[in-house]
């Protein structure tokens, strides 16, 4: 159980276009979802935390208007990278968690974004 | 503020030998502690967690970790390493008192198990 999927697994887009990444919890209801960015051989950088039905909470330094997060239901969160630039190229990972801080997070397989 | 340190970027062990991946943490209150493993181009997989109770926690794939409050450590261990254990390992902490929503991850330790 506790499977999180991400789609797409990889995407190549041109500079200036927008890309949407979906994150779904397949067999549980995720009250909280997290979006991370990971650079090669580095740790995860938390971008934002989203709770179902409310606005996402962004970490300091993360542009809200550039990385749009929507958590419309207990099983789906989306991250839209707007007006993408090559520096946005990265590995994006979502994570979902049951209610309560003692629960572990379940991670999606990640999305490799390349902006040309 | 909460933080995690994984002092070793790289750990190399021979197959069949015991392995240890170190983790120390800092929180203002009581911690929830987690270990995750990441294989190339994949998301993280949960290995084990410490919430409360026994200081020795057993997890997936034969891994275990020992919570040491006095040393603020949560080292990951396995009695006999396998080549397939080679991966990137992350320790994470969550302060249940003040920042219950978010985990802080260490920088990761690359474990290489040689045949």
mmCIF file of C-alpha atoms in Angstrom:
data_model
loop_
_atom_site.group_PDB
_atom_site.id
_atom_site.type_symbol
_atom_site.label_atom_id
_atom_site.label_comp_id
_atom_site.label_asym_id
_atom_site.label_seq_id
_atom_site.Cartn_x
_atom_site.Cartn_y
_atom_site.Cartn_z
ATOM 1 C CA UNK A 1 0.000 0.000 0.000
ATOM 2 C CA UNK A 2 0.860 3.704 0.179
ATOM 3 C CA UNK A 3 1.764 4.253 -3.448
ATOM 4 C CA UNK A 4 2.363 7.688 -4.904
ATOM 5 C CA UNK A 5 2.524 8.174 -8.640
ATOM 6 C CA UNK A 6 3.849 11.058 -10.671
ATOM 7 C CA UNK A 7 3.198 11.938 -14.254
ATOM 8 C CA UNK A 8 5.037 12.447 -16.455
ATOM 9 C CA UNK A 9 8.225 10.683 -15.431
ATOM 10 C CA UNK A 10 10.217 12.904 -17.747
ATOM 11 C CA UNK A 11 9.455 15.905 -19.901
ATOM 12 C CA UNK A 12 11.365 18.134 -22.273
ATOM 13 C CA UNK A 13 9.953 21.556 -23.009
ATOM 14 C CA UNK A 14 11.038 24.744 -24.678
ATOM 15 C CA UNK A 15 11.932 27.902 -22.824
ATOM 16 C CA UNK A 16 8.908 30.055 -22.109
ATOM 17 C CA UNK A 17 6.365 27.254 -22.062
ATOM 18 C CA UNK A 18 4.565 25.845 -19.031
ATOM 19 C CA UNK A 19 4.674 22.296 -17.745
ATOM 20 C CA UNK A 20 2.270 20.570 -15.398
ATOM 21 C CA UNK A 21 3.326 17.662 -13.186
ATOM 22 C CA UNK A 22 0.716 15.509 -11.474
ATOM 23 C CA UNK A 23 1.107 13.722 -8.181
ATOM 24 C CA UNK A 24 -1.437 11.148 -7.065
ATOM 25 C CA UNK A 25 -1.785 9.047 -3.950
ATOM 26 C CA UNK A 26 -3.209 5.822 -5.317
ATOM 27 C CA UNK A 27 -4.403 3.939 -2.262
ATOM 28 C CA UNK A 28 -4.716 6.459 0.528
ATOM 29 C CA UNK A 29 -6.012 9.945 1.131
ATOM 30 C CA UNK A 30 -3.207 12.428 1.503
ATOM 31 C CA UNK A 31 -4.140 15.425 3.554
ATOM 32 C CA UNK A 32 -0.702 16.881 3.018
ATOM 33 C CA UNK A 33 1.505 16.807 -0.036
ATOM 34 C CA UNK A 34 4.992 18.147 -0.471
ATOM 35 C CA UNK A 35 6.920 19.193 -3.546
ATOM 36 C CA UNK A 36 10.687 18.878 -3.633
ATOM 37 C CA UNK A 37 13.391 19.731 -6.074
ATOM 38 C CA UNK A 38 16.569 17.700 -6.217
ATOM 39 C CA UNK A 39 19.774 18.594 -8.002
ATOM 40 C CA UNK A 40 22.243 15.889 -8.998
ATOM 41 C CA UNK A 41 23.871 14.200 -6.023
ATOM 42 C CA UNK A 42 22.204 16.616 -3.629
ATOM 43 C CA UNK A 43 19.528 16.459 -1.009
ATOM 44 C CA UNK A 44 15.894 17.327 -1.445
ATOM 45 C CA UNK A 45 14.962 20.964 -1.342
ATOM 46 C CA UNK A 46 11.431 21.507 -0.092
ATOM 47 C CA UNK A 47 9.593 23.884 -2.386
ATOM 48 C CA UNK A 48 6.126 23.934 -0.860
ATOM 49 C CA UNK A 49 3.645 22.150 1.348
ATOM 50 C CA UNK A 50 0.059 21.834 0.282
ATOM 51 C CA UNK A 51 -2.996 20.810 2.236
ATOM 52 C CA UNK A 52 -6.122 19.739 0.445
ATOM 53 C CA UNK A 53 -8.464 22.608 -0.206
ATOM 54 C CA UNK A 54 -6.142 25.359 0.930
ATOM 55 C CA UNK A 55 -3.354 27.412 -0.570
ATOM 56 C CA UNK A 56 0.120 25.980 -0.652
ATOM 57 C CA UNK A 57 2.761 27.224 1.753
ATOM 58 C CA UNK A 58 5.932 28.045 -0.122
ATOM 59 C CA UNK A 59 9.426 27.917 1.280
ATOM 60 C CA UNK A 60 11.501 31.042 1.358
ATOM 61 C CA UNK A 61 13.013 31.829 -1.998
ATOM 62 C CA UNK A 62 10.521 29.790 -4.023
ATOM 63 C CA UNK A 63 8.529 31.915 -6.451
ATOM 64 C CA UNK A 64 4.821 31.340 -5.978
ATOM 65 C CA UNK A 65 3.904 32.702 -9.375
ATOM 66 C CA UNK A 66 6.409 30.522 -11.120
ATOM 67 C CA UNK A 67 5.667 27.251 -9.361
ATOM 68 C CA UNK A 68 1.898 26.982 -9.122
ATOM 69 C CA UNK A 69 0.645 24.265 -6.807
ATOM 70 C CA UNK A 70 -2.901 23.041 -6.662
ATOM 71 C CA UNK A 71 -4.145 20.417 -4.223
ATOM 72 C CA UNK A 72 -7.681 19.994 -5.434
ATOM 73 C CA UNK A 73 -8.480 16.671 -3.820
ATOM 74 C CA UNK A 74 -7.176 14.251 -1.217
ATOM 75 C CA UNK A 75 -5.489 12.212 -3.923
ATOM 76 C CA UNK A 76 -4.195 14.761 -6.411
ATOM 77 C CA UNK A 77 -1.753 17.649 -6.332
ATOM 78 C CA UNK A 78 -0.287 19.401 -9.347
ATOM 79 C CA UNK A 79 2.813 21.505 -9.823
ATOM 80 C CA UNK A 80 2.876 23.817 -12.821
ATOM 81 C CA UNK A 81 6.180 25.352 -13.808
ATOM 82 C CA UNK A 82 5.211 28.509 -15.665
ATOM 83 C CA UNK A 83 7.357 30.208 -18.277
ATOM 84 C CA UNK A 84 10.048 27.612 -17.799
ATOM 85 C CA UNK A 85 13.703 28.459 -18.246
ATOM 86 C CA UNK A 86 16.758 26.201 -18.510
ATOM 87 C CA UNK A 87 17.612 26.872 -14.864
ATOM 88 C CA UNK A 88 14.319 25.216 -13.925
ATOM 89 C CA UNK A 89 15.654 21.935 -15.267
ATOM 90 C CA UNK A 90 15.737 19.549 -12.355
ATOM 91 C CA UNK A 91 14.303 16.423 -10.775
ATOM 92 C CA UNK A 92 10.985 17.196 -9.100
ATOM 93 C CA UNK A 93 9.659 14.821 -6.471
ATOM 94 C CA UNK A 94 6.301 14.891 -4.770
ATOM 95 C CA UNK A 95 5.478 13.296 -1.474
ATOM 96 C CA UNK A 96 2.246 12.553 0.316
ATOM 97 C CA UNK A 97 1.468 11.946 3.928
ATOM 98 C CA UNK A 98 -1.444 10.857 6.015
ATOM 99 C CA UNK A 99 -2.798 13.223 8.618
ATOM 100 C CA UNK A 100 -0.582 13.618 11.668
ATOM 101 C CA UNK A 101 3.145 14.348 11.956
ATOM 102 C CA UNK A 102 4.098 10.853 13.079
ATOM 103 C CA UNK A 103 3.319 9.349 9.718
ATOM 104 C CA UNK A 104 6.025 8.706 7.209
ATOM 105 C CA UNK A 105 6.002 10.368 3.843
ATOM 106 C CA UNK A 106 5.531 8.383 0.684
ATOM 107 C CA UNK A 107 7.369 9.607 -2.345
ATOM 108 C CA UNK A 108 6.546 9.615 -5.995
ATOM 109 C CA UNK A 109 9.111 8.315 -8.478
ATOM 110 C CA UNK A 110 10.046 11.825 -9.573
ATOM 111 C CA UNK A 111 9.802 13.838 -12.775
ATOM 112 C CA UNK A 112 12.869 14.805 -14.748
ATOM 113 C CA UNK A 113 12.272 18.224 -16.336
ATOM 114 C CA UNK A 114 14.588 19.476 -19.035
ATOM 115 C CA UNK A 115 14.034 22.947 -20.432
ATOM 116 C CA UNK A 116 15.777 23.662 -23.718
ATOM 117 C CA UNK B 1 14.979 25.176 13.907
ATOM 118 C CA UNK B 2 15.586 21.551 13.067
ATOM 119 C CA UNK B 3 18.554 20.118 11.223
ATOM 120 C CA UNK B 4 20.114 16.846 10.197
ATOM 121 C CA UNK B 5 23.748 15.995 9.566
ATOM 122 C CA UNK B 6 25.037 13.016 7.649
ATOM 123 C CA UNK B 7 28.766 13.397 8.158
ATOM 124 C CA UNK B 8 29.819 10.938 5.471
ATOM 125 C CA UNK B 9 29.195 11.622 1.797
ATOM 126 C CA UNK B 10 30.286 8.110 0.932
ATOM 127 C CA UNK B 11 30.430 4.789 2.739
ATOM 128 C CA UNK B 12 32.113 1.767 1.181
ATOM 129 C CA UNK B 13 31.776 -1.734 2.566
ATOM 130 C CA UNK B 14 32.410 -5.241 1.325
ATOM 131 C CA UNK B 15 29.490 -7.562 0.771
ATOM 132 C CA UNK B 16 28.735 -9.587 3.867
ATOM 133 C CA UNK B 17 30.254 -7.043 6.230
ATOM 134 C CA UNK B 18 28.194 -4.927 8.601
ATOM 135 C CA UNK B 19 27.383 -1.400 7.515
ATOM 136 C CA UNK B 20 26.651 1.819 9.373
ATOM 137 C CA UNK B 21 25.393 5.072 7.899
ATOM 138 C CA UNK B 22 25.581 7.894 10.403
ATOM 139 C CA UNK B 23 23.014 10.554 11.195
ATOM 140 C CA UNK B 24 22.829 13.200 13.891
ATOM 141 C CA UNK B 25 19.999 15.621 14.395
ATOM 142 C CA UNK B 26 19.032 18.803 16.178
ATOM 143 C CA UNK B 27 15.525 19.758 17.238
ATOM 144 C CA UNK B 28 14.127 21.936 19.955
ATOM 145 C CA UNK B 29 11.578 19.380 21.084
ATOM 146 C CA UNK B 30 11.134 15.652 20.639
ATOM 147 C CA UNK B 31 12.040 14.239 17.250
ATOM 148 C CA UNK B 32 10.442 11.945 14.780
ATOM 149 C CA UNK B 33 13.266 10.331 12.805
ATOM 150 C CA UNK B 34 13.189 8.589 9.445
ATOM 151 C CA UNK B 35 15.466 6.804 7.024
ATOM 152 C CA UNK B 36 14.824 6.679 3.303
ATOM 153 C CA UNK B 37 16.692 5.088 0.399
ATOM 154 C CA UNK B 38 16.877 6.410 -3.138
ATOM 155 C CA UNK B 39 17.896 4.488 -6.220
ATOM 156 C CA UNK B 40 19.057 6.367 -9.355
ATOM 157 C CA UNK B 41 16.352 8.461 -11.001
ATOM 158 C CA UNK B 42 13.746 7.286 -8.525
ATOM 159 C CA UNK B 43 11.882 8.778 -5.607
ATOM 160 C CA UNK B 44 12.669 7.953 -2.021
ATOM 161 C CA UNK B 45 11.561 4.747 -0.367
ATOM 162 C CA UNK B 46 10.752 4.590 3.331
ATOM 163 C CA UNK B 47 12.989 2.258 5.365
ATOM 164 C CA UNK B 48 12.112 2.859 8.991
ATOM 165 C CA UNK B 49 11.111 5.423 11.572
ATOM 166 C CA UNK B 50 11.449 6.231 15.241
ATOM 167 C CA UNK B 51 8.462 7.786 16.915
ATOM 168 C CA UNK B 52 8.586 6.560 20.483
ATOM 169 C CA UNK B 53 9.304 3.389 22.416
ATOM 170 C CA UNK B 54 12.244 1.051 21.843
ATOM 171 C CA UNK B 55 15.394 2.807 20.836
ATOM 172 C CA UNK B 56 16.235 0.058 18.354
ATOM 173 C CA UNK B 57 13.970 0.231 15.349
ATOM 174 C CA UNK B 58 13.781 -2.492 12.732
ATOM 175 C CA UNK B 59 12.806 -1.689 9.181
ATOM 176 C CA UNK B 60 12.683 -2.952 5.648
ATOM 177 C CA UNK B 61 15.301 -5.112 3.909
ATOM 178 C CA UNK B 62 17.033 -6.049 7.168
ATOM 179 C CA UNK B 63 17.940 -2.492 8.125
ATOM 180 C CA UNK B 64 17.720 -1.202 11.654
ATOM 181 C CA UNK B 65 18.531 2.051 13.411
ATOM 182 C CA UNK B 66 19.263 3.004 16.967
ATOM 183 C CA UNK B 67 17.914 6.172 18.504
ATOM 184 C CA UNK B 68 20.374 7.680 20.983
ATOM 185 C CA UNK B 69 18.914 10.708 22.695
ATOM 186 C CA UNK B 70 22.044 11.698 24.581
ATOM 187 C CA UNK B 71 24.125 11.679 21.427
ATOM 188 C CA UNK B 72 21.251 12.975 19.263
ATOM 189 C CA UNK B 73 22.016 10.253 16.764
ATOM 190 C CA UNK B 74 20.011 7.846 14.658
ATOM 191 C CA UNK B 75 22.539 5.678 12.819
ATOM 192 C CA UNK B 76 21.353 3.212 10.194
ATOM 193 C CA UNK B 77 22.788 -0.288 10.413
ATOM 194 C CA UNK B 78 22.670 -3.657 8.743
ATOM 195 C CA UNK B 79 24.511 -6.760 9.974
ATOM 196 C CA UNK B 80 25.423 -8.074 6.539
ATOM 197 C CA UNK B 81 25.526 -5.806 3.495
ATOM 198 C CA UNK B 82 24.365 -6.825 0.032
ATOM 199 C CA UNK B 83 25.515 -5.407 -3.285
ATOM 200 C CA UNK B 84 21.892 -4.460 -3.926
ATOM 201 C CA UNK B 85 21.996 -2.169 -0.874
ATOM 202 C CA UNK B 86 24.141 0.231 -2.891
ATOM 203 C CA UNK B 87 22.117 3.434 -3.101
ATOM 204 C CA UNK B 88 21.732 6.933 -1.682
ATOM 205 C CA UNK B 89 20.454 7.069 1.893
ATOM 206 C CA UNK B 90 18.723 10.012 3.532
ATOM 207 C CA UNK B 91 18.063 10.641 7.187
ATOM 208 C CA UNK B 92 15.189 12.985 8.055
ATOM 209 C CA UNK B 93 13.923 14.615 11.230
ATOM 210 C CA UNK B 94 10.634 16.158 12.146
ATOM 211 C CA UNK B 95 10.181 18.202 15.332
ATOM 212 C CA UNK B 96 6.856 17.112 16.735
ATOM 213 C CA UNK B 97 6.618 20.179 18.887
ATOM 214 C CA UNK B 98 7.178 23.183 16.764
ATOM 215 C CA UNK B 99 7.309 22.217 13.108
ATOM 216 C CA UNK B 100 5.191 19.147 12.928
ATOM 217 C CA UNK B 101 4.395 19.459 9.275
ATOM 218 C CA UNK B 102 7.776 19.416 7.611
ATOM 219 C CA UNK B 103 10.725 17.085 7.536
ATOM 220 C CA UNK B 104 14.290 18.212 7.186
ATOM 221 C CA UNK B 105 16.524 15.897 5.181
ATOM 222 C CA UNK B 106 20.222 15.322 5.484
ATOM 223 C CA UNK B 107 22.468 15.730 2.466
ATOM 224 C CA UNK B 108 22.510 12.017 1.838
ATOM 225 C CA UNK B 109 25.138 9.300 2.050
ATOM 226 C CA UNK B 110 26.060 7.173 -0.925
ATOM 227 C CA UNK B 111 26.521 3.577 0.127
ATOM 228 C CA UNK B 112 28.578 1.343 -2.126
ATOM 229 C CA UNK B 113 28.741 -2.358 -1.369
ATOM 230 C CA UNK B 114 31.454 -4.172 -3.278
ATOM 231 C CA UNK B 115 31.296 -7.875 -4.094
#
